[in-house]
Amino acid sequence: MFSVYVAAANPLRGELERFLKDHPETALPLGSSEDLREALSDCARDVPGVLVLEDRLLAAEPDLLEATAEASYPVVLIANPGDSMATRRALAIRAKDFIPLERWAVELLPTLDRVALPLYRRDKKQGRVITVFSSKGGVGKTTLSVNLGVSLAQKIHEPVVIVDLDLAFGDVSSMMGLSPDLTIHDVDVQSLSQGLDQALIECEPNVTVLPAPLTPDQAEDIDSRMLLKILQALKEDYAYVILDLAPGYAEVNVSALDLSDLILTVCTPDVVTLRTVGQALSLFRDEFRYPQDKVRVVLNRTGSRTGIERADIAAILKSPNLYELPSAGPMPVRAANDGVPFVTREPRAPLSIAVAAIADDILREEGTRGNRNARRPSKRGLLTRSRRGN
């Protein structure tokens, strides 16, 4: 049993109210409004188990995106999937789910059963999403994703999941020595928990991988709505969700970037890469309007003889604060070929120490936001089976 507040314009508002009254054994109607500001005020006074929100109200009140995102209760967004901005608004308010307008009568109740807070509420902290991104390939993006995820898990002894979102040409599985049978492409969002249980692979202690599709053509089947559902589910069970993102700004990539708590933008000390990364930083700042502390630059292969000094790089990128990863010769390639993260294989190597320092910095910041709540062991982590290099 859970309480539901409805924020929607008529006729949807009336239809939702009647629907909830027809399911008194499950849903307790708490109130409704056609005005989003009034709805948020009502919900602040009498906190619901879930807010069912029509995207039309959100689109009309863009200044309320932040207030909606900060709500202490889950939000389910009902939206027209033909609206290209609806997914971005769902991500901006951290919606627990996104239901197409024409399917709400079919999908609403199962969705509420899954995401609504019961009348006996539990306080459970969600995991942080860290995206590793570069607008140019070949800069060490996947290497950082894998080793940062493993380093975080080693330090906190809590579950971490690495999601390979380089959907056409992902290398996370091979870098971890895995031979997946099922991937993110095989996850059925209609039976999400079961689908994730089957596709996730445990590989290192407290580290799980969600592999990229097995063939490039399958990448086209992954859309923003599917990604949103998967990532929201993973945040429930994992302390950190590491996303290894493909280069570029396709809709799925932008959705992942929007959902991220932290974006690590990887570059190398060469003119071409610095120019493309500088363009990405400008896009994040001026077009996407990301806050300054959401995006950090990771300068890989420092010490390489390129003739470009650190001060020059900071000036080009307009980012004085850089994480630096030293050049390590063939060591990272050997580790990747053997399917063993170098932070596990050679923990005292300078490169491993530098990745661990990034993990420490992330954890320090998390500590300043308040102590981490105890997280129960992941059900999915217990059910997934290891499939390392069969």
XYZ file of C-alpha atoms in Angstrom:
390
model
C 0.000 0.000 0.000
C 1.292 3.433 -0.941
C -0.068 6.970 -1.253
C -0.186 8.733 -4.639
C -0.364 12.420 -5.544
C -1.330 13.304 -9.118
C -0.096 16.421 -10.909
C -1.657 16.519 -14.381
C -3.879 18.602 -16.622
C -7.369 17.450 -17.532
C -8.490 15.136 -18.993
C -5.522 13.025 -17.797
C -5.924 14.240 -14.215
C -9.480 12.925 -13.996
C -8.566 9.648 -15.681
C -5.725 9.057 -13.228
C -7.930 9.856 -10.228
C -10.559 7.354 -11.386
C -7.867 4.741 -12.055
C -6.449 5.055 -8.549
C -9.897 4.832 -6.953
C -10.411 1.560 -8.826
C -7.366 0.071 -7.030
C -8.016 0.833 -3.341
C -6.160 -2.304 -2.219
C -2.885 -0.877 -3.554
C -3.031 2.882 -4.070
C -4.213 5.535 -1.629
C -5.048 8.799 -3.489
C -3.491 11.667 -1.536
C -4.563 14.588 -3.729
C -4.210 16.124 -7.163
C -3.611 19.423 -8.905
C -3.317 20.906 -12.384
C -0.720 23.371 -11.075
C 2.798 21.996 -10.549
C 3.780 24.658 -8.030
C 0.699 23.875 -5.944
C 1.391 20.148 -6.271
C 4.954 20.499 -4.969
C 3.705 22.608 -2.079
C 1.070 19.998 -1.186
C 3.649 17.200 -1.373
C 6.078 19.101 0.843
C 3.370 19.372 3.484
C 2.059 15.802 3.194
C 4.760 13.632 1.626
C 3.352 11.032 -0.815
C 4.687 7.599 -1.581
C 4.977 8.739 -5.195
C 4.177 11.764 -7.353
C 2.645 10.918 -10.730
C 3.490 13.906 -12.918
C 2.359 14.754 -16.428
C 5.277 16.094 -18.444
C 3.092 18.862 -19.888
C 3.101 20.614 -16.502
C 6.864 20.305 -16.239
C 7.426 21.662 -19.755
C 5.277 24.690 -18.896
C 7.248 25.395 -15.678
C 10.945 24.828 -16.508
C 11.981 26.876 -13.473
C 10.548 24.091 -11.271
C 12.856 21.378 -12.634
C 15.321 21.766 -9.784
C 12.643 21.826 -7.088
C 11.097 18.667 -8.518
C 14.495 16.958 -8.652
C 15.099 17.727 -4.972
C 11.877 16.046 -3.831
C 12.242 13.440 -1.076
C 9.693 11.151 -2.729
C 9.902 9.275 -6.063
C 8.469 10.874 -9.203
C 6.999 9.015 -12.179
C 6.712 11.056 -15.365
C 3.978 10.449 -17.946
C 5.022 11.977 -21.250
C 4.525 11.976 -24.973
C 7.464 9.924 -26.307
C 7.385 12.027 -29.463
C 8.625 15.021 -27.463
C 12.418 14.913 -27.849
C 12.904 16.924 -24.655
C 10.734 14.712 -22.452
C 13.538 12.263 -21.707
C 15.879 15.096 -20.751
C 13.264 16.503 -18.373
C 12.810 13.032 -16.858
C 16.538 12.847 -16.253
C 16.712 16.403 -14.933
C 14.119 15.679 -12.222
C 15.635 12.239 -11.503
C 12.344 10.553 -12.341
C 12.087 6.961 -11.196
C 10.382 6.004 -14.431
C 9.118 7.400 -17.709
C 5.764 6.135 -19.005
C 4.524 6.861 -22.552
C 1.241 8.752 -22.515
C -0.562 6.202 -24.676
C 0.455 3.310 -22.376
C -0.071 4.773 -18.931
C -3.165 2.654 -18.172
C -1.110 -0.512 -18.806
C 2.212 0.481 -17.236
C 1.253 2.717 -14.311
C 0.302 0.173 -11.663
C 3.306 -2.159 -12.192
C 5.550 0.912 -12.157
C 4.067 2.235 -8.918
C 4.364 -1.200 -7.309
C 8.068 -1.096 -8.106
C 9.065 2.483 -7.254
C 6.566 3.949 -4.757
C 7.558 4.233 -1.118
C 5.297 2.051 1.037
C 3.389 3.610 3.902
C 6.105 2.197 6.184
C 8.889 4.136 4.486
C 12.528 3.029 4.274
C 15.385 5.464 3.855
C 17.843 4.128 1.334
C 20.516 6.180 -0.369
C 20.893 5.862 -4.114
C 24.219 5.264 -5.778
C 26.169 7.958 -7.636
C 26.547 7.845 -11.414
C 30.040 8.607 -12.731
C 30.450 8.868 -16.497
C 33.824 8.561 -18.209
C 33.641 10.373 -21.542
C 35.761 11.721 -24.342
C 34.750 13.309 -27.610
C 37.682 11.479 -29.211
C 38.515 7.785 -29.149
C 41.815 6.181 -28.206
C 42.523 8.347 -25.149
C 42.191 5.672 -22.433
C 38.519 6.153 -21.579
C 37.683 2.468 -21.067
C 40.928 1.846 -19.205
C 39.987 4.561 -16.703
C 36.369 3.323 -16.393
C 37.444 -0.205 -15.527
C 40.254 0.656 -13.142
C 38.379 3.460 -11.390
C 35.414 1.147 -10.801
C 37.661 -1.555 -9.349
C 39.555 0.976 -7.214
C 36.332 2.378 -5.738
C 35.098 -1.122 -4.893
C 38.416 -1.961 -3.222
C 38.194 1.117 -1.035
C 34.560 1.074 0.084
C 33.852 -2.702 0.029
C 30.440 -1.945 -1.448
C 28.987 -3.010 -4.807
C 30.087 -1.074 -7.899
C 28.755 -1.686 -11.416
C 30.525 -0.757 -14.659
C 28.093 -0.226 -17.549
C 29.571 -0.425 -21.040
C 27.705 2.264 -22.958
C 30.080 2.262 -25.901
C 27.186 0.356 -27.416
C 28.638 -0.377 -30.850
C 32.274 -1.099 -29.975
C 32.501 -1.591 -26.215
C 35.674 -3.129 -24.757
C 34.875 -3.363 -21.051
C 34.172 -7.103 -21.201
C 37.424 -7.983 -22.963
C 39.395 -5.692 -20.647
C 37.911 -7.567 -17.679
C 38.500 -10.995 -19.219
C 34.782 -11.706 -19.667
C 32.904 -13.685 -22.325
C 29.293 -12.530 -21.958
C 26.358 -14.520 -23.265
C 23.840 -11.760 -22.499
C 24.285 -7.993 -22.586
C 22.412 -4.733 -22.031
C 20.675 -5.465 -25.343
C 18.987 -8.504 -23.781
C 17.525 -6.673 -20.767
C 13.729 -6.625 -20.999
C 12.491 -3.444 -19.318
C 9.085 -5.057 -18.770
C 10.743 -7.584 -16.424
C 13.682 -5.408 -15.500
C 14.911 -7.131 -12.362
C 15.025 -10.546 -13.997
C 16.657 -9.149 -17.127
C 19.414 -7.450 -15.156
C 19.985 -10.538 -13.020
C 20.713 -12.486 -16.188
C 22.882 -9.913 -17.962
C 25.064 -8.626 -15.103
C 28.401 -10.380 -14.578
C 30.387 -10.421 -11.342
C 34.112 -10.333 -12.067
C 36.149 -8.722 -9.246
C 35.194 -8.539 -5.549
C 32.205 -6.155 -5.332
C 32.532 -5.326 -9.051
C 29.857 -6.189 -11.605
C 29.755 -5.453 -15.351
C 26.792 -4.816 -17.640
C 28.289 -5.575 -21.081
C 27.738 -3.701 -24.329
C 25.816 -5.448 -27.159
C 27.658 -8.254 -28.904
C 27.262 -6.735 -32.391
C 27.233 -3.091 -33.546
C 23.794 -3.347 -35.160
C 22.226 -4.137 -31.762
C 23.300 -0.722 -30.459
C 20.432 0.916 -32.331
C 17.905 -0.977 -30.184
C 18.996 0.808 -26.991
C 17.030 4.029 -26.546
C 16.976 6.727 -23.872
C 13.874 5.419 -22.131
C 15.360 1.942 -21.805
C 18.611 3.406 -20.514
C 16.815 5.528 -17.925
C 14.984 2.509 -16.517
C 18.175 0.436 -16.349
C 20.279 3.120 -14.687
C 17.622 4.011 -12.135
C 17.354 0.329 -11.204
C 21.136 -0.008 -10.860
C 21.312 3.065 -8.602
C 19.100 1.216 -6.145
C 21.606 -1.604 -5.655
C 25.063 -0.178 -6.317
C 27.047 2.461 -4.438
C 28.603 3.652 -7.716
C 27.442 3.216 -11.309
C 30.370 3.781 -13.688
C 29.387 4.527 -17.285
C 31.931 4.011 -20.066
C 30.404 6.232 -22.722
C 31.058 6.218 -26.470
C 32.383 9.387 -28.128
C 29.721 11.672 -29.555
C 26.410 13.259 -28.627
C 23.741 10.786 -29.690
C 20.500 10.896 -27.696
C 21.506 7.957 -25.499
C 24.818 9.643 -24.687
C 23.161 12.934 -23.786
C 20.681 11.111 -21.545
C 23.551 9.372 -19.736
C 25.422 12.670 -19.349
C 22.309 14.367 -17.969
C 21.773 11.610 -15.405
C 25.396 11.633 -14.238
C 26.469 13.078 -10.918
C 30.040 13.443 -12.173
C 31.552 13.466 -15.675
C 35.239 12.653 -16.107
C 36.343 13.945 -19.512
C 39.520 12.190 -20.646
C 42.096 13.801 -22.908
C 45.714 13.306 -23.928
C 48.396 16.009 -24.384
C 48.093 16.475 -28.144
C 46.623 19.374 -30.071
C 43.821 17.467 -31.852
C 42.477 15.861 -28.687
C 42.740 19.052 -26.676
C 40.756 20.932 -29.307
C 37.909 18.376 -29.357
C 37.826 18.135 -25.567
C 37.759 21.926 -25.310
C 34.724 21.941 -27.589
C 33.035 19.320 -25.373
C 33.661 21.394 -22.241
C 32.160 24.447 -23.925
C 29.094 22.417 -24.904
C 28.648 21.130 -21.333
C 28.994 24.644 -19.932
C 27.124 26.795 -22.451
C 24.511 24.486 -24.015
C 23.835 21.780 -21.438
C 24.270 24.225 -18.529
C 25.970 21.676 -16.318
C 27.272 23.039 -13.016
C 31.014 23.564 -12.914
C 31.676 20.840 -10.353
C 29.868 18.195 -12.437
C 32.600 18.036 -15.104
C 36.297 17.284 -14.460
C 39.166 16.786 -16.872
C 41.464 13.761 -16.658
C 44.749 14.300 -18.476
C 46.057 10.876 -19.489
C 49.611 9.926 -20.466
C 51.277 12.914 -18.830
C 55.018 12.867 -19.264
C 54.688 12.041 -22.948
C 57.026 14.112 -25.091
C 54.484 16.141 -27.011
C 55.896 19.606 -26.354
C 52.669 20.730 -24.662
C 53.074 21.727 -21.017
C 50.499 21.313 -18.268
C 50.017 25.082 -17.994
C 49.279 25.238 -21.728
C 46.695 22.477 -21.366
C 44.974 24.198 -18.448
C 44.803 27.417 -20.480
C 43.446 25.714 -23.605
C 40.751 23.864 -21.665
C 40.026 26.774 -19.298
C 40.196 24.230 -16.498
C 43.000 24.803 -13.992
C 42.080 21.733 -11.947
C 43.116 18.544 -13.745
C 43.466 14.967 -12.646
C 46.685 13.583 -14.090
C 47.497 9.996 -15.069
C 51.156 9.326 -15.873
C 52.286 7.521 -18.978
C 52.945 3.876 -18.109
C 54.362 2.444 -21.312
C 53.023 -0.971 -22.298
C 51.767 -1.866 -18.788
C 48.081 -0.903 -19.335
C 47.996 -2.732 -22.678
C 49.457 -5.894 -21.140
C 46.907 -5.793 -18.327
C 44.049 -5.289 -20.795
C 45.262 -8.144 -22.993
C 45.327 -10.432 -19.951
C 41.869 -9.279 -18.804
C 43.101 -8.101 -15.399
C 42.696 -4.456 -14.222
C 46.118 -2.966 -13.540
C 45.005 -1.557 -10.162
C 44.636 -5.211 -9.105
C 47.631 -6.572 -10.960
C 50.135 -3.805 -10.172
C 48.650 -1.744 -7.317
C 51.945 0.050 -6.574
C 52.574 1.224 -10.115
C 52.443 5.041 -10.474
C 49.442 4.789 -12.801
C 47.524 2.624 -10.306
C 48.328 5.069 -7.517
C 47.065 7.970 -9.665
C 43.745 6.209 -10.384
C 43.398 5.393 -6.684
C 43.920 9.093 -5.920
C 40.968 9.990 -8.158
C 38.862 7.410 -6.298
C 39.986 8.898 -2.968
C 38.991 12.383 -4.115
C 35.541 11.161 -5.163
C 35.054 9.446 -1.817
C 36.214 12.525 0.104
C 33.608 14.600 -1.678
C 30.971 12.013 -0.906
C 31.969 12.198 2.754
C 31.390 15.947 2.838
C 27.802 15.355 1.731
C 27.183 13.290 4.859
C 27.954 9.779 5.990
C 27.013 7.026 3.574
C 23.928 5.099 4.607
C 24.342 1.385 5.111
C 23.532 -0.374 1.868
C 22.098 -3.854 1.906
C 23.852 -6.439 -0.274
C 22.635 -6.260 -3.845
C 20.100 -8.912 -4.746
C 21.356 -8.772 -8.283
C 24.933 -9.174 -7.126
C 23.959 -12.394 -5.374
C 22.112 -13.768 -8.358
C 24.493 -12.914 -11.174
C 27.055 -15.564 -12.040
C 30.657 -15.133 -12.965
C 31.413 -15.659 -16.648
C 35.101 -14.763 -16.864
C 36.751 -16.116 -19.986
C 34.940 -19.431 -20.391
